[in-house]
CSV table of C-alpha atoms and ligand atoms in Angstrom, one decimal:
chain,number,residue,atom,x,y,z
A,1,MET,CA,-35.8,-79.1,-54.6
A,2,SER,CA,-36.3,-81.5,-57.4
A,3,PHE,CA,-39.7,-82.6,-56.7
A,4,GLU,CA,-42.5,-80.5,-57.9
A,5,LEU,CA,-43.9,-77.6,-55.9
A,6,LYS,CA,-47.7,-77.7,-55.6
A,7,LEU,CA,-50.6,-75.5,-53.8
A,8,LEU,CA,-53.7,-76.4,-52.2
A,9,ALA,CA,-55.9,-73.9,-50.6
A,10,GLY,CA,-59.0,-74.4,-48.3
A,11,ASN,CA,-61.7,-72.0,-48.4
A,12,SER,CA,-60.2,-69.0,-45.5
A,13,ASN,CA,-58.8,-67.1,-48.0
A,14,ARG,CA,-59.0,-68.2,-51.8
A,15,PRO,CA,-58.5,-64.7,-53.1
A,16,LEU,CA,-55.1,-64.6,-51.4
A,17,ALA,CA,-54.6,-68.2,-52.5
A,18,GLU,CA,-55.0,-67.4,-56.0
A,19,LYS,CA,-53.0,-64.1,-56.0
A,20,ILE,CA,-50.2,-66.3,-54.4
A,21,SER,CA,-50.8,-69.1,-57.2
A,22,ASN,CA,-50.4,-66.2,-59.7
A,23,TYR,CA,-47.3,-64.7,-58.5
A,24,LEU,CA,-45.8,-68.2,-58.6
A,25,GLY,CA,-47.3,-69.4,-62.0
A,26,VAL,CA,-48.6,-72.4,-60.3
A,27,PRO,CA,-52.1,-73.3,-60.5
A,28,LEU,CA,-53.9,-74.2,-57.3
A,29,THR,CA,-54.3,-78.1,-57.2
A,30,ASP,CA,-57.7,-79.2,-57.9
A,31,ALA,CA,-59.4,-80.5,-54.9
A,32,ASP,CA,-63.0,-80.2,-53.1
A,33,VAL,CA,-62.7,-78.7,-49.8
A,34,SER,CA,-66.5,-78.5,-48.5
A,35,ARG,CA,-69.0,-79.8,-46.2
A,36,PHE,CA,-70.9,-82.8,-45.5
A,37,LYS,CA,-74.6,-82.6,-45.2
A,38,ASP,CA,-73.9,-82.0,-41.5
A,39,GLY,CA,-71.6,-79.8,-41.3
A,40,GLU,CA,-68.5,-81.7,-41.2
A,41,VAL,CA,-65.6,-81.0,-43.1
A,42,SER,CA,-64.9,-83.1,-46.5
A,43,VAL,CA,-61.6,-82.7,-48.3
A,44,LYS,CA,-60.9,-84.5,-51.6
A,45,ILE,CA,-57.7,-84.3,-53.6
A,46,ASN,CA,-58.7,-84.6,-57.4
A,47,GLU,CA,-54.9,-85.0,-58.9
A,48,ASN,CA,-51.9,-86.9,-57.9
A,49,ILE,CA,-49.8,-85.2,-55.3
A,50,ARG,CA,-47.7,-88.2,-54.6
A,51,GLY,CA,-43.8,-87.1,-54.0
A,52,THR,CA,-44.6,-83.2,-54.1
A,53,ASP,CA,-43.7,-80.3,-52.3
A,54,LEU,CA,-46.9,-79.4,-51.1
A,55,PHE,CA,-48.2,-75.8,-49.7
A,56,ILE,CA,-51.4,-75.3,-48.4
A,57,ILE,CA,-52.6,-72.2,-47.9
A,58,GLN,CA,-55.2,-71.2,-45.0
A,59,PRO,CA,-55.3,-68.9,-42.5
A,60,THR,CA,-57.0,-69.7,-39.2
A,61,GLN,CA,-58.9,-66.9,-38.2
A,62,ALA,CA,-62.4,-67.6,-36.4
A,63,PRO,CA,-64.4,-69.8,-37.4
A,64,ALA,CA,-62.7,-72.9,-36.1
A,65,GLU,CA,-63.8,-74.5,-39.2
A,66,ASN,CA,-60.9,-73.1,-41.0
A,67,LEU,CA,-58.4,-75.2,-38.6
A,68,ILE,CA,-60.2,-78.1,-39.3
A,69,GLU,CA,-60.2,-77.6,-42.8
A,70,LEU,CA,-56.1,-77.1,-42.5
A,71,LEU,CA,-56.0,-80.0,-40.4
A,72,VAL,CA,-58.0,-82.3,-42.6
A,73,MET,CA,-56.1,-81.1,-45.6
A,74,ILE,CA,-52.6,-81.8,-44.0
A,75,ASP,CA,-54.1,-85.4,-43.3
A,76,SER,CA,-55.2,-86.0,-46.9
A,77,ALA,CA,-52.0,-84.8,-48.4
A,78,LEU,CA,-50.1,-86.8,-45.9
A,79,ARG,CA,-52.0,-90.0,-46.7
A,80,ALA,CA,-51.7,-89.2,-50.4
A,81,SER,CA,-47.9,-88.9,-50.1
A,82,ALA,CA,-46.9,-85.7,-50.5
A,83,ARG,CA,-43.4,-85.6,-49.8
A,84,ARG,CA,-43.3,-82.6,-47.9
A,85,ILE,CA,-46.0,-80.5,-46.2
A,86,THR,CA,-45.8,-76.8,-45.6
A,87,ALA,CA,-48.7,-75.3,-43.7
A,88,VAL,CA,-48.7,-71.7,-45.1
A,89,ILE,CA,-50.9,-69.8,-42.2
A,90,PRO,CA,-50.7,-66.2,-43.1
A,91,TYR,CA,-52.7,-65.5,-39.8
A,92,PHE,CA,-52.3,-68.1,-36.8
A,93,GLY,CA,-55.4,-67.7,-35.0
A,94,TYR,CA,-55.8,-68.9,-31.3
A,95,ALA,CA,-52.6,-67.0,-30.9
A,96,ARG,CA,-53.5,-64.5,-28.2
A,97,GLN,CA,-53.1,-66.8,-25.3
A,98,ASP,CA,-49.7,-67.6,-25.6
A,99,ARG,CA,-48.6,-67.7,-21.6
A,100,LYS,CA,-50.2,-68.7,-18.5
A,101,ASP,CA,-50.4,-65.3,-17.0
A,102,GLN,CA,-53.5,-65.7,-15.0
A,103,PRO,CA,-54.6,-68.9,-13.0
A,104,ARG,CA,-56.6,-71.4,-15.0
A,105,VAL,CA,-56.2,-70.2,-18.6
A,106,PRO,CA,-55.0,-72.2,-21.5
A,107,ILE,CA,-51.9,-71.9,-23.8
A,108,SER,CA,-54.0,-72.2,-26.9
A,109,ALA,CA,-51.3,-70.9,-29.2
A,110,LYS,CA,-49.0,-74.1,-28.1
A,111,LEU,CA,-52.3,-76.7,-28.5
A,112,MET,CA,-52.6,-75.2,-32.3
A,113,ALA,CA,-49.1,-75.8,-32.6
A,114,ASN,CA,-49.2,-79.3,-31.7
A,115,LEU,CA,-52.4,-79.8,-33.8
A,116,ILE,CA,-50.9,-78.8,-36.5
A,117,THR,CA,-47.8,-80.6,-36.2
A,118,THR,CA,-49.7,-83.9,-35.2
A,119,ALA,CA,-51.7,-83.7,-38.1
A,120,GLY,CA,-48.6,-84.2,-40.3
A,121,ALA,CA,-47.1,-80.7,-41.2
A,122,ASN,CA,-43.2,-80.9,-42.0
A,123,ARG,CA,-43.0,-76.9,-42.0
A,124,VAL,CA,-44.6,-73.8,-41.3
A,125,LEU,CA,-44.8,-70.5,-43.0
A,126,THR,CA,-46.6,-67.6,-41.3
A,127,MET,CA,-46.4,-64.0,-40.8
A,128,ASP,CA,-46.7,-61.6,-37.9
A,129,LEU,CA,-47.2,-64.1,-35.0
A,130,HIS,CA,-49.1,-62.3,-32.2
A,131,ALA,CA,-45.8,-63.1,-30.2
A,132,SER,CA,-42.6,-64.0,-31.8
A,133,GLN,CA,-42.0,-66.7,-29.4
A,134,ILE,CA,-44.8,-69.0,-30.7
A,135,GLN,CA,-42.2,-70.0,-33.1
A,136,GLY,CA,-40.8,-72.0,-30.3
A,137,PHE,CA,-44.1,-74.0,-29.9
A,138,PHE,CA,-43.4,-76.0,-33.1
A,139,ASP,CA,-40.8,-78.7,-33.2
A,140,ILE,CA,-40.9,-78.3,-36.9
A,141,PRO,CA,-39.0,-75.5,-39.0
A,142,LEU,CA,-40.9,-72.5,-39.0
A,143,ASP,CA,-40.4,-69.6,-41.1
A,144,HIS,CA,-41.6,-66.1,-39.9
A,145,LEU,CA,-42.3,-63.4,-42.1
A,146,TYR,CA,-43.2,-59.7,-41.4
A,147,SER,CA,-45.6,-57.5,-43.2
A,148,ALA,CA,-43.2,-54.7,-42.4
A,149,PRO,CA,-41.5,-54.2,-45.4
A,150,ILE,CA,-44.8,-53.7,-47.2
A,151,PHE,CA,-46.2,-51.2,-44.9
A,152,VAL,CA,-42.6,-49.1,-44.8
A,153,LYS,CA,-42.5,-48.8,-48.6
A,154,TYR,CA,-46.1,-47.7,-48.4
A,155,PHE,CA,-45.6,-44.7,-45.8
A,156,SER,CA,-42.1,-43.9,-47.1
A,157,GLU,CA,-44.0,-43.0,-50.5
A,158,MET,CA,-46.1,-40.7,-48.3
A,159,GLU,CA,-43.0,-38.8,-47.5
A,160,PHE,CA,-44.7,-37.3,-43.9
A,161,PRO,CA,-43.0,-34.7,-42.3
A,162,ASP,CA,-42.4,-34.9,-38.5
A,163,LEU,CA,-43.6,-38.4,-38.2
A,164,VAL,CA,-43.8,-40.5,-34.9
A,165,VAL,CA,-44.3,-44.2,-35.1
A,166,VAL,CA,-46.8,-45.2,-31.9
A,167,ALA,CA,-46.8,-48.7,-30.4
A,168,PRO,CA,-50.5,-49.1,-29.1
A,169,ASP,CA,-48.9,-51.4,-26.0
A,170,HIS,CA,-46.1,-52.4,-24.7
A,171,GLY,CA,-46.1,-55.7,-26.6
A,172,GLY,CA,-45.7,-53.6,-30.1
A,173,VAL,CA,-42.8,-51.6,-28.9
A,174,GLU,CA,-40.1,-53.7,-30.9
A,175,MET,CA,-42.1,-54.1,-34.1
A,176,ALA,CA,-42.9,-49.7,-33.9
A,177,ARG,CA,-39.3,-49.1,-33.4
A,178,ALA,CA,-38.2,-51.2,-36.4
A,179,TYR,CA,-40.8,-48.9,-38.5
A,180,ALA,CA,-39.4,-45.5,-36.8
A,181,LYS,CA,-36.0,-47.0,-37.5
A,182,ARG,CA,-36.7,-47.4,-41.3
A,183,LEU,CA,-39.1,-44.4,-41.7
A,184,GLY,CA,-36.7,-42.3,-40.0
A,185,ALA,CA,-39.2,-41.3,-37.4
A,186,SER,CA,-39.4,-40.7,-33.3
A,187,LEU,CA,-40.9,-43.5,-31.3
A,188,ALA,CA,-43.9,-43.5,-28.5
A,189,PHE,CA,-46.1,-46.1,-27.2
A,190,ILE,CA,-49.2,-46.2,-25.3
A,191,ASP,CA,-49.7,-47.9,-21.4
A,192,LYS,CA,-52.7,-49.8,-22.0
A,193,ARG,CA,-54.7,-51.9,-19.8
A,194,ARG,CA,-57.2,-54.5,-20.5
A,195,PRO,CA,-60.2,-54.3,-17.8
A,196,HIS,CA,-61.9,-56.8,-19.9
A,197,LYS,CA,-60.3,-59.2,-22.6
A,198,ASP,CA,-62.5,-57.4,-25.3
A,199,ARG,CA,-61.9,-53.9,-23.6
A,200,ALA,CA,-59.0,-51.7,-23.9
A,201,GLU,CA,-58.1,-48.5,-22.1
A,202,VAL,CA,-55.5,-45.9,-22.5
A,203,VAL,CA,-53.6,-45.3,-19.2
A,204,HIS,CA,-50.6,-42.7,-20.8
A,205,VAL,CA,-49.0,-41.8,-24.0
A,206,VAL,CA,-45.4,-41.8,-23.6
A,207,GLY,CA,-43.2,-39.9,-25.9
A,208,ARG,CA,-44.2,-36.7,-28.0
A,209,VAL,CA,-47.1,-36.5,-30.6
A,210,ARG,CA,-48.2,-32.8,-30.3
A,211,GLY,CA,-47.8,-31.4,-34.0
A,212,LYS,CA,-47.1,-34.6,-35.6
A,213,THR,CA,-48.1,-37.3,-38.0
A,214,VAL,CA,-48.5,-40.2,-36.2
A,215,ILE,CA,-48.6,-43.5,-37.3
A,216,ILE,CA,-50.0,-46.8,-35.1
A,217,GLN,CA,-48.8,-50.0,-35.8
A,218,ASP,CA,-50.3,-53.1,-34.4
A,219,ASP,CA,-50.5,-56.6,-35.3
A,220,ILE,CA,-54.2,-57.4,-35.0
A,221,ILE,CA,-57.4,-55.5,-35.1
A,222,ASN,CA,-60.2,-57.3,-33.5
A,223,THR,CA,-62.8,-55.1,-31.6
A,224,GLY,CA,-60.6,-51.8,-32.6
A,225,GLU,CA,-60.6,-50.8,-29.1
A,226,THR,CA,-56.7,-50.6,-28.8
A,227,LEU,CA,-56.8,-48.5,-32.1
A,228,THR,CA,-59.5,-46.2,-31.9
A,229,LYS,CA,-58.9,-45.3,-28.3
A,230,GLY,CA,-55.3,-44.9,-28.9
A,231,ALA,CA,-56.4,-42.7,-31.8
A,232,LEU,CA,-58.3,-40.3,-29.5
A,233,ALA,CA,-55.7,-40.4,-26.7
A,234,ILE,CA,-52.8,-39.2,-29.2
A,235,LYS,CA,-55.2,-36.7,-31.0
A,236,ASP,CA,-56.5,-35.3,-27.6
A,237,ARG,CA,-52.6,-34.7,-26.8
A,238,GLY,CA,-52.3,-32.7,-30.1
A,239,ALA,CA,-51.3,-34.8,-33.0
A,240,LYS,CA,-51.5,-33.3,-36.2
A,241,GLU,CA,-53.0,-36.5,-38.3
A,242,VAL,CA,-53.2,-40.2,-37.1
A,243,TYR,CA,-52.9,-43.3,-39.8
A,244,ALA,CA,-53.0,-46.7,-38.7
A,245,CYS,CA,-51.8,-49.9,-39.8
A,246,CYS,CA,-52.5,-53.4,-38.8
A,247,THR,CA,-51.6,-56.7,-40.5
A,248,HIS,CA,-54.7,-58.9,-39.6
A,249,PRO,CA,-57.7,-57.1,-40.2
A,250,VAL,CA,-60.1,-59.6,-37.8
A,251,LEU,CA,-62.6,-56.4,-37.4
A,252,SER,CA,-65.3,-58.2,-35.3
A,253,GLN,CA,-68.4,-56.6,-35.1
A,254,GLY,CA,-68.5,-52.8,-34.1
A,255,ALA,CA,-64.9,-52.4,-35.3
A,256,VAL,CA,-65.6,-50.9,-39.0
A,257,GLU,CA,-67.8,-48.3,-37.3
A,258,GLY,CA,-65.7,-47.5,-34.4
A,259,VAL,CA,-62.7,-46.9,-36.8
A,260,GLU,CA,-65.1,-45.0,-38.9
A,261,LYS,CA,-66.1,-42.5,-36.3
A,262,SER,CA,-62.3,-42.1,-35.0
A,263,PRO,CA,-60.1,-39.5,-35.8
A,264,ILE,CA,-57.8,-42.4,-37.9
A,265,SER,CA,-57.5,-40.6,-41.3
A,266,LYS,CA,-56.7,-43.9,-43.0
A,267,LEU,CA,-56.4,-47.6,-41.8
A,268,SER,CA,-53.9,-49.7,-43.8
A,269,VAL,CA,-54.4,-53.5,-43.3
A,270,SER,CA,-53.0,-56.2,-45.1
A,271,ASP,CA,-54.8,-59.5,-47.1
A,272,THR,CA,-53.8,-62.4,-44.7
A,273,ILE,CA,-57.3,-62.8,-43.6
A,274,PRO,CA,-60.3,-61.3,-46.0
A,275,LEU,CA,-62.3,-58.6,-44.7
A,276,LYS,CA,-65.8,-59.7,-43.7
A,277,LYS,CA,-68.5,-59.3,-46.4
A,278,GLY,CA,-70.1,-55.9,-46.4
A,279,VAL,CA,-67.2,-54.1,-45.2
A,280,ASN,CA,-66.7,-51.4,-47.4
A,281,SER,CA,-65.2,-48.4,-45.7
A,282,PRO,CA,-63.4,-45.1,-47.4
A,283,LYS,CA,-60.8,-45.2,-44.1
A,284,ILE,CA,-59.9,-48.7,-44.7
A,285,GLU,CA,-57.3,-49.8,-47.2
A,286,VAL,CA,-56.1,-53.3,-48.1
A,287,ILE,CA,-52.4,-53.9,-49.0
A,288,SER,CA,-51.8,-57.2,-50.3
A,289,VAL,CA,-49.1,-59.6,-48.9
A,290,SER,CA,-49.7,-62.2,-51.7
A,291,ASP,CA,-46.1,-61.6,-53.6
A,292,LEU,CA,-44.4,-61.6,-50.4
A,293,LEU,CA,-45.9,-64.9,-49.3
A,294,GLY,CA,-45.4,-66.0,-52.8
A,295,GLU,CA,-41.5,-65.0,-53.0
A,296,ALA,CA,-41.2,-67.0,-49.8
A,297,ILE,CA,-43.0,-70.1,-51.1
A,298,GLY,CA,-40.7,-70.0,-54.0
A,299,ARG,CA,-37.6,-69.6,-52.0
A,300,ILE,CA,-38.3,-72.4,-49.6
A,301,HIS,CA,-39.3,-74.5,-52.4
A,302,ARG,CA,-35.7,-73.9,-53.8
A,303,GLU,CA,-34.0,-74.0,-50.6
A,304,GLU,CA,-33.0,-70.4,-51.0
A,305,SER,CA,-32.6,-67.6,-48.1
A,306,VAL,CA,-36.2,-66.4,-46.7
A,307,SER,CA,-34.0,-63.8,-44.1
A,308,SER,CA,-33.3,-61.3,-47.1
A,309,LEU,CA,-37.5,-60.7,-47.2
A,310,PHE,CA,-37.7,-59.4,-43.7
A,311,TYR,CA,-36.1,-55.9,-44.9
B,401,R5P,C1,-52.6,-57.0,-28.2
B,401,R5P,O1,-52.0,-57.3,-27.8
B,401,R5P,C2,-52.8,-57.3,-29.6
B,401,R5P,O2,-51.5,-56.5,-30.4
B,401,R5P,C3,-53.9,-55.9,-30.6
B,401,R5P,O3,-53.6,-54.8,-30.2
B,401,R5P,C4,-55.4,-56.7,-29.8
B,401,R5P,O4,-55.6,-57.8,-30.2
B,401,R5P,C5,-56.3,-55.7,-30.7
B,401,R5P,O5,-57.5,-55.9,-30.2
B,401,R5P,P1,-58.7,-55.1,-29.8
B,401,R5P,O6,-58.9,-54.3,-31.4
B,401,R5P,O7,-59.8,-55.8,-29.7
B,401,R5P,O8,-58.3,-53.7,-29.1
């Protein structure tokens, strides 16, 4: 693109935005993204962005204020005549209700896609969507990155013998298979049930884990029930050691304590969203995806291939 690349960030993950800015050597655009006295979101971009290729970096984890900041920043950019606006959403919130699988439930992921598009985004760059088909909820171009290359490299360096990658539920099998293939590991999966939206139960472990080192791979850790109960079931079936990796560390109240008490030796997460204040567990390690996002932004700007970053 011949027009200038600019980066704008809200408050949902400033440290990640700063790392992306360092990677690209492009400073964050001067802007005030703050609150009016009554709590409403206030945005003021303090420099000229007319005619620019603007990337707005803002994951949309709870609270919903993060989403509102993104929408209001997009609107500001549109009205300030940015030539192209890309919403960089490393964690796309409200993604879990992505189909009408029960009576009287919303498809929240589609609603979020509509809001972002209606606000004026021209493109989206995101990572490890809860379900790949959410890409189709957007009628604008969307680049979907995977954190897999980063975690696979990390686990390759550990050189575990007798490794098994475990999907914590049937929805995770495809990604776990991709990890297993790249790590030269075998594959197993957990037959998980959800008796309640915030509870998980392990019904079966399908595949051999006895005597093996296991990596449970998931996209989100929220309550931690899926991972910790999965780890317990795997350990009960004779696994030697259990590691876990998760792209988006939502870590709701009680999740960190759950991980600490669990048989998980180490939980590796990415920085698509920041760890909550006070989370400081020796079991939880953060691996940054900033360079991958920065590289993708650079390539989108230069109209180069992004798919080569998938491996
Ligand atoms: C489920 O479909 C997802 O892939 C995660 O397994 C889930 O969101 C994790 O939630 P929790 O930590 O609350 O069990």
